[in-house]
mmCIF file with all atom_site columns, C-alpha atoms in Angstrom:
data_model
loop_
_atom_site.group_PDB
_atom_site.id
_atom_site.type_symbol
_atom_site.label_atom_id
_atom_site.label_alt_id
_atom_site.label_comp_id
_atom_site.label_asym_id
_atom_site.label_entity_id
_atom_site.label_seq_id
_atom_site.pdbx_PDB_ins_code
_atom_site.Cartn_x
_atom_site.Cartn_y
_atom_site.Cartn_z
_atom_site.occupancy
_atom_site.B_iso_or_equiv
_atom_site.pdbx_formal_charge
_atom_site.auth_seq_id
_atom_site.auth_comp_id
_atom_site.auth_asym_id
_atom_site.auth_atom_id
_atom_site.pdbx_PDB_model_num
ATOM 1  C CA . MET G 1 1  ? -85.128 -40.570 13.976 1.00 74.00 ? 163 MET G CA 1
ATOM 2  C CA . LYS G 1 2  ? -82.630 -38.072 13.565 1.00 79.00 ? 164 LYS G CA 1
ATOM 3  C CA . LEU G 1 3  ? -80.233 -36.141 15.661 1.00 80.00 ? 165 LEU G CA 1
ATOM 4  C CA . SER G 1 4  ? -77.516 -33.397 15.093 1.00 79.00 ? 166 SER G CA 1
ATOM 5  C CA . ALA G 1 5  ? -75.432 -35.723 17.095 1.00 78.00 ? 167 ALA G CA 1
ATOM 6  C CA . ARG G 1 6  ? -73.391 -38.082 14.145 1.00 80.00 ? 168 ARG G CA 1
ATOM 7  C CA . ASN G 1 7  ? -71.689 -40.702 17.338 1.00 84.00 ? 169 ASN G CA 1
ATOM 8  C CA . MET G 1 8  ? -74.777 -42.937 17.559 1.00 89.00 ? 170 MET G CA 1
ATOM 9  C CA . LEU G 1 9  ? -74.333 -46.513 18.321 1.00 91.00 ? 171 LEU G CA 1
ATOM 10 C CA . SER G 1 10 ? -76.717 -49.441 18.370 1.00 94.00 ? 172 SER G CA 1
ATOM 11 C CA . GLY G 1 11 ? -76.778 -51.972 21.235 1.00 96.00 ? 173 GLY G CA 1
ATOM 12 C CA . THR G 1 12 ? -78.639 -53.711 23.718 1.00 97.00 ? 174 THR G CA 1
ATOM 13 C CA . VAL G 1 13 ? -79.746 -52.763 26.992 1.00 98.00 ? 175 VAL G CA 1
ATOM 14 C CA . LEU G 1 14 ? -78.331 -54.663 30.152 1.00 98.00 ? 176 LEU G CA 1
ATOM 15 C CA . SER G 1 15 ? -79.644 -53.391 32.727 1.00 98.00 ? 177 SER G CA 1
ATOM 16 C CA . VAL G 1 16 ? -81.263 -50.913 34.350 1.00 98.00 ? 178 VAL G CA 1
ATOM 17 C CA . THR G 1 17 ? -79.780 -49.143 37.469 1.00 98.00 ? 179 THR G CA 1
ATOM 18 C CA . LYS G 1 18 ? -82.377 -46.951 39.853 1.00 97.00 ? 180 LYS G CA 1
ATOM 19 C CA . GLY G 1 19 ? -81.357 -44.776 42.321 1.00 97.00 ? 181 GLY G CA 1
ATOM 20 C CA . THR G 1 20 ? -83.091 -41.854 44.400 1.00 97.00 ? 182 THR G CA 1
ATOM 21 C CA . THR G 1 21 ? -83.459 -39.557 42.068 1.00 97.00 ? 183 THR G CA 1
ATOM 22 C CA . THR G 1 22 ? -80.467 -41.550 38.981 1.00 97.00 ? 184 THR G CA 1
ATOM 23 C CA . ALA G 1 23 ? -80.531 -44.204 37.241 1.00 97.00 ? 185 ALA G CA 1
ATOM 24 C CA . HIS G 1 24 ? -77.554 -46.027 35.908 1.00 96.00 ? 186 HIS G CA 1
ATOM 25 C CA . VAL G 1 25 ? -78.300 -47.610 31.989 1.00 97.00 ? 187 VAL G CA 1
ATOM 26 C CA . THR G 1 26 ? -75.694 -49.814 30.768 1.00 96.00 ? 188 THR G CA 1
ATOM 27 C CA . VAL G 1 27 ? -75.623 -50.801 27.170 1.00 97.00 ? 189 VAL G CA 1
ATOM 28 C CA . ASP G 1 28 ? -73.763 -53.902 25.350 1.00 97.00 ? 190 ASP G CA 1
ATOM 29 C CA . VAL G 1 29 ? -72.391 -52.695 22.081 1.00 96.00 ? 191 VAL G CA 1
ATOM 30 C CA . GLY G 1 30 ? -70.521 -54.821 20.458 1.00 96.00 ? 192 GLY G CA 1
ATOM 31 C CA . GLY G 1 31 ? -69.180 -56.401 23.191 1.00 97.00 ? 193 GLY G CA 1
ATOM 32 C CA . GLN G 1 32 ? -68.884 -53.425 24.659 1.00 96.00 ? 194 GLN G CA 1
ATOM 33 C CA . THR G 1 33 ? -70.661 -51.776 27.096 1.00 96.00 ? 195 THR G CA 1
ATOM 34 C CA . VAL G 1 34 ? -71.323 -48.170 27.840 1.00 92.00 ? 196 VAL G CA 1
ATOM 35 C CA . THR G 1 35 ? -73.699 -47.380 31.254 1.00 93.00 ? 197 THR G CA 1
ATOM 36 C CA . SER G 1 36 ? -75.631 -43.155 31.126 1.00 93.00 ? 198 SER G CA 1
ATOM 37 C CA . ALA G 1 37 ? -76.629 -41.725 33.926 1.00 93.00 ? 199 ALA G CA 1
ATOM 38 C CA . ILE G 1 38 ? -80.138 -40.344 33.204 1.00 95.00 ? 200 ILE G CA 1
ATOM 39 C CA . THR G 1 39 ? -83.346 -39.261 35.000 1.00 97.00 ? 201 THR G CA 1
ATOM 40 C CA . ASN G 1 40 ? -85.791 -42.073 36.986 1.00 97.00 ? 202 ASN G CA 1
ATOM 41 C CA . GLU G 1 41 ? -87.919 -39.840 35.210 1.00 97.00 ? 203 GLU G CA 1
ATOM 42 C CA . ALA G 1 42 ? -86.503 -40.439 31.782 1.00 97.00 ? 204 ALA G CA 1
ATOM 43 C CA . VAL G 1 43 ? -86.635 -44.255 31.619 1.00 97.00 ? 205 VAL G CA 1
ATOM 44 C CA . GLU G 1 44 ? -89.802 -44.429 32.229 1.00 97.00 ? 206 GLU G CA 1
ATOM 45 C CA . ASP G 1 45 ? -90.490 -42.704 29.796 1.00 97.00 ? 207 ASP G CA 1
ATOM 46 C CA . LEU G 1 46 ? -88.778 -44.292 27.654 1.00 97.00 ? 208 LEU G CA 1
ATOM 47 C CA . GLY G 1 47 ? -90.010 -47.624 28.708 1.00 97.00 ? 209 GLY G CA 1
ATOM 48 C CA . LEU G 1 48 ? -86.464 -48.949 29.438 1.00 97.00 ? 210 LEU G CA 1
ATOM 49 C CA . ALA G 1 49 ? -85.663 -52.254 30.422 1.00 97.00 ? 211 ALA G CA 1
ATOM 50 C CA . ALA G 1 50 ? -82.924 -54.933 30.080 1.00 98.00 ? 212 ALA G CA 1
ATOM 51 C CA . GLY G 1 51 ? -83.300 -56.488 26.532 1.00 98.00 ? 213 GLY G CA 1
ATOM 52 C CA . GLN G 1 52 ? -84.423 -53.639 24.957 1.00 97.00 ? 214 GLN G CA 1
ATOM 53 C CA . ALA G 1 53 ? -82.584 -52.534 21.531 1.00 97.00 ? 215 ALA G CA 1
ATOM 54 C CA . VAL G 1 54 ? -81.488 -49.226 22.293 1.00 97.00 ? 216 VAL G CA 1
ATOM 55 C CA . LYS G 1 55 ? -79.049 -46.141 20.428 1.00 94.00 ? 217 LYS G CA 1
ATOM 56 C CA . VAL G 1 56 ? -76.846 -44.419 21.987 1.00 93.00 ? 218 VAL G CA 1
ATOM 57 C CA . VAL G 1 57 ? -75.959 -41.408 21.617 1.00 91.00 ? 219 VAL G CA 1
ATOM 58 C CA . ILE G 1 58 ? -73.178 -39.571 22.179 1.00 87.00 ? 220 ILE G CA 1
ATOM 59 C CA . LYS G 1 59 ? -72.669 -35.704 22.484 1.00 81.00 ? 221 LYS G CA 1
ATOM 60 C CA . SER G 1 60 ? -70.080 -34.208 23.321 1.00 76.00 ? 222 SER G CA 1
ATOM 61 C CA . SER G 1 61 ? -67.580 -30.993 23.512 1.00 73.00 ? 223 SER G CA 1
ATOM 62 C CA . ASP G 1 62 ? -64.383 -32.795 25.190 1.00 76.00 ? 224 ASP G CA 1
ATOM 63 C CA . VAL G 1 63 ? -63.836 -36.410 24.709 1.00 73.00 ? 225 VAL G CA 1
ATOM 64 C CA . MET G 1 64 ? -60.222 -36.929 27.315 1.00 78.00 ? 226 MET G CA 1
ATOM 65 C CA . ILE G 1 65 ? -57.410 -39.595 27.620 1.00 76.00 ? 227 ILE G CA 1
ATOM 66 C CA . GLY G 1 66 ? -55.341 -40.100 30.008 1.00 88.00 ? 228 GLY G CA 1
ATOM 67 C CA . VAL G 1 67 ? -52.098 -42.453 30.828 1.00 92.00 ? 229 VAL G CA 1
ATOM 68 C CA . ASP G 1 68 ? -50.411 -44.217 33.832 1.00 88.00 ? 230 ASP G CA 1
#
């Protein structure tokens, strides 16, 4: 797979929780979790399921950090 995004992390799907139209996919990336909100249709098209090896691709124009 070739993409223009340079931030790709290898991980394993921990869970897929489907809602009405959107699913939350939680991925273990080296002991940290990343959660992505994608369409239910995308989950089906990709055949996502717990235990599956995936790539987390991060492409963002803004990354914010906050402190208390």
